[in-house]
């Protein structure tokens, strides 16, 4: 196998036409230049240069070797630059969050991608448990969750809090706990987590959401309030998800005695080295969620 260092030395020698200048440019000795040339000739079994009145000229093999070698040297240089250059605006960033956060965040991250087209955003909506699992398995780079996860493999940072809202069909203006039991719960992937938190704080009779009948389920964030709007049940959702519903006149947001706030955590793998693009997007998400 031909040492690429020999090829680089040979190409530089051809381009400078001078052994001393080649040595200076490559920060090696003149004898090393001669040695690299000799080893390359030995490997090829052909002379690459011959003495001339002024310096040297290339042999036919030398000319062919130069044409091939300069392409190889350029490719190797490009390879080095690609693998050693860590840009905050280039590469793929895989993100996962619950749908309520995604409704707010994803459009803003797409705007970021329009500014930096080589920064590719992969965004998935999923419940908390799936997000933590994906992070632990290394399937995504950044997760946003609303439940604290205890894991030595992960870094969690609370970056925001969002109000939870109790949502009923529009005709139910004064909901009691009996009203909720009669209606039933419209569940969703994080439904039990949200409902247990909000209802426990606001209804003394409440024990666990499992004690209330389930009247429906949807894993599509934009559709969870549809059965509520036609009177099939109630649900509990983050404020941003409720605000995005297309028919707000068909639902009623119950006024809570004790407001229920849901923390939002940014989660990443616990690594010694983090790519600049991940840090860039991580900090951008923090800024977006605080505004």
Tab-separated table of C-alpha atoms in Angstrom:
chain	number	residue	atom	x	y	z
A	1	UNK	CA	0.000	0.000	0.000
A	2	UNK	CA	1.323	3.409	-0.953
A	3	UNK	CA	1.760	5.839	1.912
A	4	UNK	CA	-0.355	8.952	1.198
A	5	UNK	CA	2.373	11.048	2.814
A	6	UNK	CA	4.675	10.082	-0.058
A	7	UNK	CA	2.014	11.179	-2.541
A	8	UNK	CA	1.571	14.519	-0.819
A	9	UNK	CA	5.328	15.111	-0.829
A	10	UNK	CA	5.559	14.194	-4.501
A	11	UNK	CA	2.681	16.489	-5.497
A	12	UNK	CA	4.168	19.368	-3.540
A	13	UNK	CA	7.548	18.751	-5.176
A	14	UNK	CA	5.967	18.845	-8.651
A	15	UNK	CA	4.111	22.066	-7.840
A	16	UNK	CA	7.031	23.912	-6.202
A	17	UNK	CA	9.632	22.447	-8.594
A	18	UNK	CA	12.153	22.701	-5.766
A	19	UNK	CA	13.279	20.286	-3.024
A	20	UNK	CA	14.043	23.029	-0.503
A	21	UNK	CA	10.714	24.809	-1.003
A	22	UNK	CA	8.893	21.494	-0.673
A	23	UNK	CA	10.637	20.800	2.620
A	24	UNK	CA	9.760	24.266	3.943
A	25	UNK	CA	6.141	24.012	2.870
A	26	UNK	CA	5.651	20.595	4.460
A	27	UNK	CA	7.771	21.367	7.546
A	28	UNK	CA	10.104	18.442	6.921
A	29	UNK	CA	13.795	18.178	6.019
A	30	UNK	CA	15.109	18.200	2.456
A	31	UNK	CA	16.488	14.713	2.994
A	32	UNK	CA	12.987	13.553	3.984
A	33	UNK	CA	11.664	14.891	0.672
A	34	UNK	CA	14.279	12.887	-1.200
A	35	UNK	CA	13.537	9.816	0.905
A	36	UNK	CA	9.763	10.026	0.234
A	37	UNK	CA	10.424	10.357	-3.499
A	38	UNK	CA	12.786	7.382	-3.509
A	39	UNK	CA	10.358	5.167	-1.570
A	40	UNK	CA	7.520	6.084	-3.910
A	41	UNK	CA	9.672	5.217	-6.939
A	42	UNK	CA	10.628	1.907	-5.314
A	43	UNK	CA	6.976	1.050	-4.694
A	44	UNK	CA	6.027	1.866	-8.289
A	45	UNK	CA	9.145	0.339	-9.797
A	46	UNK	CA	9.619	3.360	-12.064
A	47	UNK	CA	11.551	6.633	-11.979
A	48	UNK	CA	9.272	9.637	-11.491
A	49	UNK	CA	11.705	12.482	-12.242
A	50	UNK	CA	14.910	12.942	-14.161
A	51	UNK	CA	17.555	15.631	-13.887
A	52	UNK	CA	17.382	18.571	-16.240
A	53	UNK	CA	19.409	21.720	-16.851
A	54	UNK	CA	17.237	23.555	-14.364
A	55	UNK	CA	16.149	21.199	-11.636
A	56	UNK	CA	14.170	18.213	-12.922
A	57	UNK	CA	11.407	17.151	-15.273
A	58	UNK	CA	8.764	14.448	-14.865
A	59	UNK	CA	9.053	11.131	-16.596
A	60	UNK	CA	5.913	9.789	-18.321
A	61	UNK	CA	5.241	7.683	-15.234
A	62	UNK	CA	5.877	10.731	-13.074
A	63	UNK	CA	3.336	12.762	-15.049
A	64	UNK	CA	0.702	10.039	-14.739
A	65	UNK	CA	1.473	9.573	-11.054
A	66	UNK	CA	1.059	13.287	-10.407
A	67	UNK	CA	-2.354	13.424	-12.141
A	68	UNK	CA	-3.628	10.509	-10.062
A	69	UNK	CA	-1.904	11.521	-6.823
A	70	UNK	CA	-3.203	15.087	-6.702
A	71	UNK	CA	-6.772	13.768	-6.805
A	72	UNK	CA	-6.027	11.368	-3.957
A	73	UNK	CA	-4.327	14.080	-1.874
A	74	UNK	CA	-7.257	16.467	-2.426
A	75	UNK	CA	-9.752	13.768	-1.423
A	76	UNK	CA	-7.822	12.961	1.744
A	77	UNK	CA	-7.646	16.651	2.642
A	78	UNK	CA	-11.378	17.004	2.090
A	79	UNK	CA	-11.988	13.916	4.198
A	80	UNK	CA	-9.932	15.352	7.043
A	81	UNK	CA	-11.796	18.648	6.933
A	82	UNK	CA	-15.181	16.930	6.955
A	83	UNK	CA	-14.463	14.667	9.913
A	84	UNK	CA	-12.637	17.266	12.000
A	85	UNK	CA	-14.906	20.236	11.340
A	86	UNK	CA	-17.688	20.415	13.930
A	87	UNK	CA	-20.114	23.121	12.818
A	88	UNK	CA	-23.098	24.202	14.890
A	89	UNK	CA	-25.085	24.789	11.684
A	90	UNK	CA	-24.405	21.516	9.839
A	91	UNK	CA	-25.743	18.016	10.464
A	92	UNK	CA	-28.807	16.141	11.706
A	93	UNK	CA	-30.426	16.774	15.091
A	94	UNK	CA	-33.032	14.230	16.228
A	95	UNK	CA	-35.608	15.571	18.674
A	96	UNK	CA	-38.607	13.992	20.378
A	97	UNK	CA	-41.277	15.583	22.556
A	98	UNK	CA	-44.902	15.194	23.630
A	99	UNK	CA	-47.318	16.561	21.060
A	100	UNK	CA	-48.295	19.607	23.109
A	101	UNK	CA	-44.698	20.845	23.192
A	102	UNK	CA	-44.155	19.887	19.559
A	103	UNK	CA	-47.105	21.983	18.387
A	104	UNK	CA	-45.389	25.030	19.789
A	105	UNK	CA	-41.772	24.167	19.140
A	106	UNK	CA	-41.594	22.381	15.786
A	107	UNK	CA	-42.684	25.342	13.591
A	108	UNK	CA	-40.060	27.529	15.266
A	109	UNK	CA	-37.345	24.941	14.678
A	110	UNK	CA	-38.350	24.779	11.021
A	111	UNK	CA	-37.807	28.541	10.867
A	112	UNK	CA	-34.345	27.924	12.290
A	113	UNK	CA	-33.691	25.362	9.559
A	114	UNK	CA	-34.643	27.890	6.875
A	115	UNK	CA	-31.827	30.086	8.204
A	116	UNK	CA	-29.369	27.164	8.213
A	117	UNK	CA	-30.441	24.687	5.484
A	118	UNK	CA	-27.618	22.256	6.330
A	119	UNK	CA	-28.981	21.907	9.864
A	120	UNK	CA	-31.489	19.072	9.457
A	121	UNK	CA	-34.237	18.790	12.081
A	122	UNK	CA	-35.813	15.356	12.668
A	123	UNK	CA	-38.821	15.799	14.989
A	124	UNK	CA	-41.040	13.079	16.462
A	125	UNK	CA	-44.062	13.371	18.769
A	126	UNK	CA	-44.221	10.733	21.529
A	127	UNK	CA	-45.219	10.228	25.193
A	128	UNK	CA	-42.721	10.724	28.008
A	129	UNK	CA	-41.873	7.039	28.445
A	130	UNK	CA	-41.040	6.567	24.764
A	131	UNK	CA	-38.821	9.643	24.773
A	132	UNK	CA	-36.768	8.457	27.736
A	133	UNK	CA	-36.366	5.021	26.150
A	134	UNK	CA	-35.260	6.535	22.828
A	135	UNK	CA	-32.645	8.656	24.609
A	136	UNK	CA	-31.292	5.744	26.612
A	137	UNK	CA	-30.965	3.689	23.425
A	138	UNK	CA	-29.271	6.552	21.581
A	139	UNK	CA	-32.009	6.817	18.944
A	140	UNK	CA	-32.429	10.596	19.415
A	141	UNK	CA	-30.216	13.503	20.444
A	142	UNK	CA	-32.566	15.743	22.441
A	143	UNK	CA	-35.755	14.926	24.306
A	144	UNK	CA	-38.351	17.097	26.004
A	145	UNK	CA	-40.398	15.470	28.754
A	146	UNK	CA	-42.794	16.549	31.470
A	147	UNK	CA	-41.835	13.871	34.001
A	148	UNK	CA	-38.515	13.709	35.823
A	149	UNK	CA	-36.465	10.653	34.916
A	150	UNK	CA	-33.827	9.310	37.278
A	151	UNK	CA	-31.044	7.894	35.144
A	152	UNK	CA	-27.270	8.203	35.351
A	153	UNK	CA	-27.234	7.963	31.549
A	154	UNK	CA	-29.190	11.193	31.116
A	155	UNK	CA	-28.885	14.897	31.862
A	156	UNK	CA	-32.142	16.668	32.740
A	157	UNK	CA	-32.641	20.422	32.937
A	158	UNK	CA	-35.952	22.072	33.786
A	159	UNK	CA	-36.382	24.837	31.213
A	160	UNK	CA	-40.034	25.887	31.474
A	161	UNK	CA	-43.382	25.340	33.126
A	162	UNK	CA	-46.713	25.157	31.339
A	163	UNK	CA	-50.214	25.317	32.847
A	164	UNK	CA	-52.411	22.242	32.612
A	165	UNK	CA	-56.073	22.828	31.778
A	166	UNK	CA	-59.229	20.875	32.543
A	167	UNK	CA	-61.319	20.879	29.379
A	168	UNK	CA	-65.013	19.952	29.121
A	169	UNK	CA	-67.735	20.229	26.463
A	170	UNK	CA	-68.930	23.834	26.112
A	171	UNK	CA	-72.260	23.296	27.892
A	172	UNK	CA	-70.577	22.287	31.169
A	173	UNK	CA	-69.776	25.659	32.704
A	174	UNK	CA	-69.741	24.612	36.367
A	175	UNK	CA	-68.100	21.230	36.583
A	176	UNK	CA	-68.184	19.185	39.766
A	177	UNK	CA	-66.400	15.937	40.431
A	178	UNK	CA	-69.677	14.110	39.800
A	179	UNK	CA	-69.858	15.837	36.413
A	180	UNK	CA	-66.420	14.473	35.528
A	181	UNK	CA	-67.364	10.955	36.594
A	182	UNK	CA	-70.554	11.135	34.545
A	183	UNK	CA	-68.745	12.389	31.427
A	184	UNK	CA	-65.756	10.076	31.539
A	185	UNK	CA	-62.158	10.753	30.579
A	186	UNK	CA	-60.835	11.225	27.055
A	187	UNK	CA	-57.400	9.674	27.418
A	188	UNK	CA	-54.174	10.316	25.470
A	189	UNK	CA	-50.565	9.080	25.768
A	190	UNK	CA	-49.759	11.368	28.738
A	191	UNK	CA	-53.377	11.558	29.906
A	192	UNK	CA	-53.062	9.737	33.229
A	193	UNK	CA	-50.009	11.751	34.192
A	194	UNK	CA	-51.755	15.054	33.440
A	195	UNK	CA	-55.090	14.119	34.984
A	196	UNK	CA	-53.663	12.732	38.219
A	197	UNK	CA	-51.638	15.892	38.762
A	198	UNK	CA	-54.442	18.380	38.090
A	199	UNK	CA	-57.426	16.560	39.582
A	200	UNK	CA	-55.646	15.614	42.792
A	201	UNK	CA	-54.906	19.278	43.457
A	202	UNK	CA	-58.443	20.485	42.735
A	203	UNK	CA	-60.952	17.780	43.774
A	204	UNK	CA	-60.880	16.339	47.285
A	205	UNK	CA	-62.880	13.287	46.177
A	206	UNK	CA	-60.333	12.306	43.551
A	207	UNK	CA	-58.062	9.309	44.152
A	208	UNK	CA	-56.797	8.147	40.718
A	209	UNK	CA	-57.844	8.704	37.127
A	210	UNK	CA	-58.278	4.941	36.746
A	211	UNK	CA	-61.342	5.268	39.005
A	212	UNK	CA	-63.051	7.401	36.350
A	213	UNK	CA	-64.384	5.629	33.286
A	214	UNK	CA	-62.477	6.110	30.052
A	215	UNK	CA	-64.757	7.445	27.315
A	216	UNK	CA	-62.197	7.595	24.515
A	217	UNK	CA	-58.566	7.752	23.517
A	218	UNK	CA	-56.513	9.525	20.848
A	219	UNK	CA	-52.774	9.626	20.277
A	220	UNK	CA	-53.050	12.543	17.841
A	221	UNK	CA	-52.563	15.813	19.691
A	222	UNK	CA	-54.751	17.732	17.247
A	223	UNK	CA	-57.676	15.325	17.719
A	224	UNK	CA	-57.804	14.811	21.490
A	225	UNK	CA	-60.266	17.677	21.980
A	226	UNK	CA	-62.583	16.568	19.165
A	227	UNK	CA	-64.524	14.019	21.292
A	228	UNK	CA	-64.611	16.571	24.110
A	229	UNK	CA	-66.116	19.177	21.773
A	230	UNK	CA	-69.014	16.869	20.858
A	231	UNK	CA	-69.808	15.983	24.452
A	232	UNK	CA	-68.183	12.566	24.820
A	233	UNK	CA	-66.007	13.352	27.827
A	234	UNK	CA	-63.465	15.641	29.475
A	235	UNK	CA	-59.695	15.695	29.325
A	236	UNK	CA	-56.605	17.389	30.777
A	237	UNK	CA	-54.043	18.948	28.440
A	238	UNK	CA	-51.240	21.517	28.505
A	239	UNK	CA	-52.350	25.048	27.665
A	240	UNK	CA	-50.514	25.123	24.319
A	241	UNK	CA	-52.424	22.075	23.081
A	242	UNK	CA	-55.759	23.586	24.091
A	243	UNK	CA	-54.898	26.909	22.459
A	244	UNK	CA	-54.270	25.174	19.126
A	245	UNK	CA	-57.754	23.624	18.936
A	246	UNK	CA	-59.597	24.870	15.850
A	247	UNK	CA	-63.068	25.122	17.461
A	248	UNK	CA	-62.611	26.790	20.864
A	249	UNK	CA	-66.298	27.750	21.057
A	250	UNK	CA	-67.167	24.054	21.458
A	251	UNK	CA	-65.122	23.507	24.605
A	252	UNK	CA	-65.006	24.979	28.100
A	253	UNK	CA	-61.835	25.490	30.125
A	254	UNK	CA	-62.712	24.950	33.762
A	255	UNK	CA	-61.387	27.550	36.207
A	256	UNK	CA	-59.182	25.767	38.706
A	257	UNK	CA	-59.035	26.411	42.437
A	258	UNK	CA	-55.359	25.527	42.381
A	259	UNK	CA	-53.509	26.120	39.103
A	260	UNK	CA	-51.520	23.072	38.031
A	261	UNK	CA	-48.156	23.695	36.403
A	262	UNK	CA	-46.326	21.067	34.406
A	263	UNK	CA	-42.506	21.234	34.283
A	264	UNK	CA	-40.753	20.838	30.951
A	265	UNK	CA	-37.360	19.130	31.020
A	266	UNK	CA	-34.714	19.148	28.322
A	267	UNK	CA	-33.003	15.767	28.311
A	268	UNK	CA	-29.813	14.593	26.627
A	269	UNK	CA	-27.468	11.663	26.954
A	270	UNK	CA	-24.712	12.033	29.519
A	271	UNK	CA	-21.695	12.346	27.205
A	272	UNK	CA	-18.215	13.779	27.572
A	273	UNK	CA	-18.277	15.274	24.096
A	274	UNK	CA	-21.288	16.904	22.492
A	275	UNK	CA	-21.459	18.071	18.886
A	276	UNK	CA	-21.733	21.828	18.431
A	277	UNK	CA	-24.963	21.511	16.437
A	278	UNK	CA	-26.615	19.740	19.393
A	279	UNK	CA	-25.525	22.462	21.803
A	280	UNK	CA	-26.757	25.102	19.363
A	281	UNK	CA	-30.217	23.545	19.018
A	282	UNK	CA	-30.385	22.732	22.750
A	283	UNK	CA	-29.788	26.373	23.684
A	284	UNK	CA	-32.193	27.565	20.991
A	285	UNK	CA	-34.934	25.359	22.426
A	286	UNK	CA	-34.298	26.767	25.894
A	287	UNK	CA	-34.708	30.302	24.564
A	288	UNK	CA	-37.866	29.455	22.610
A	289	UNK	CA	-39.556	27.789	25.581
A	290	UNK	CA	-38.783	30.654	27.929
A	291	UNK	CA	-40.355	33.236	25.623
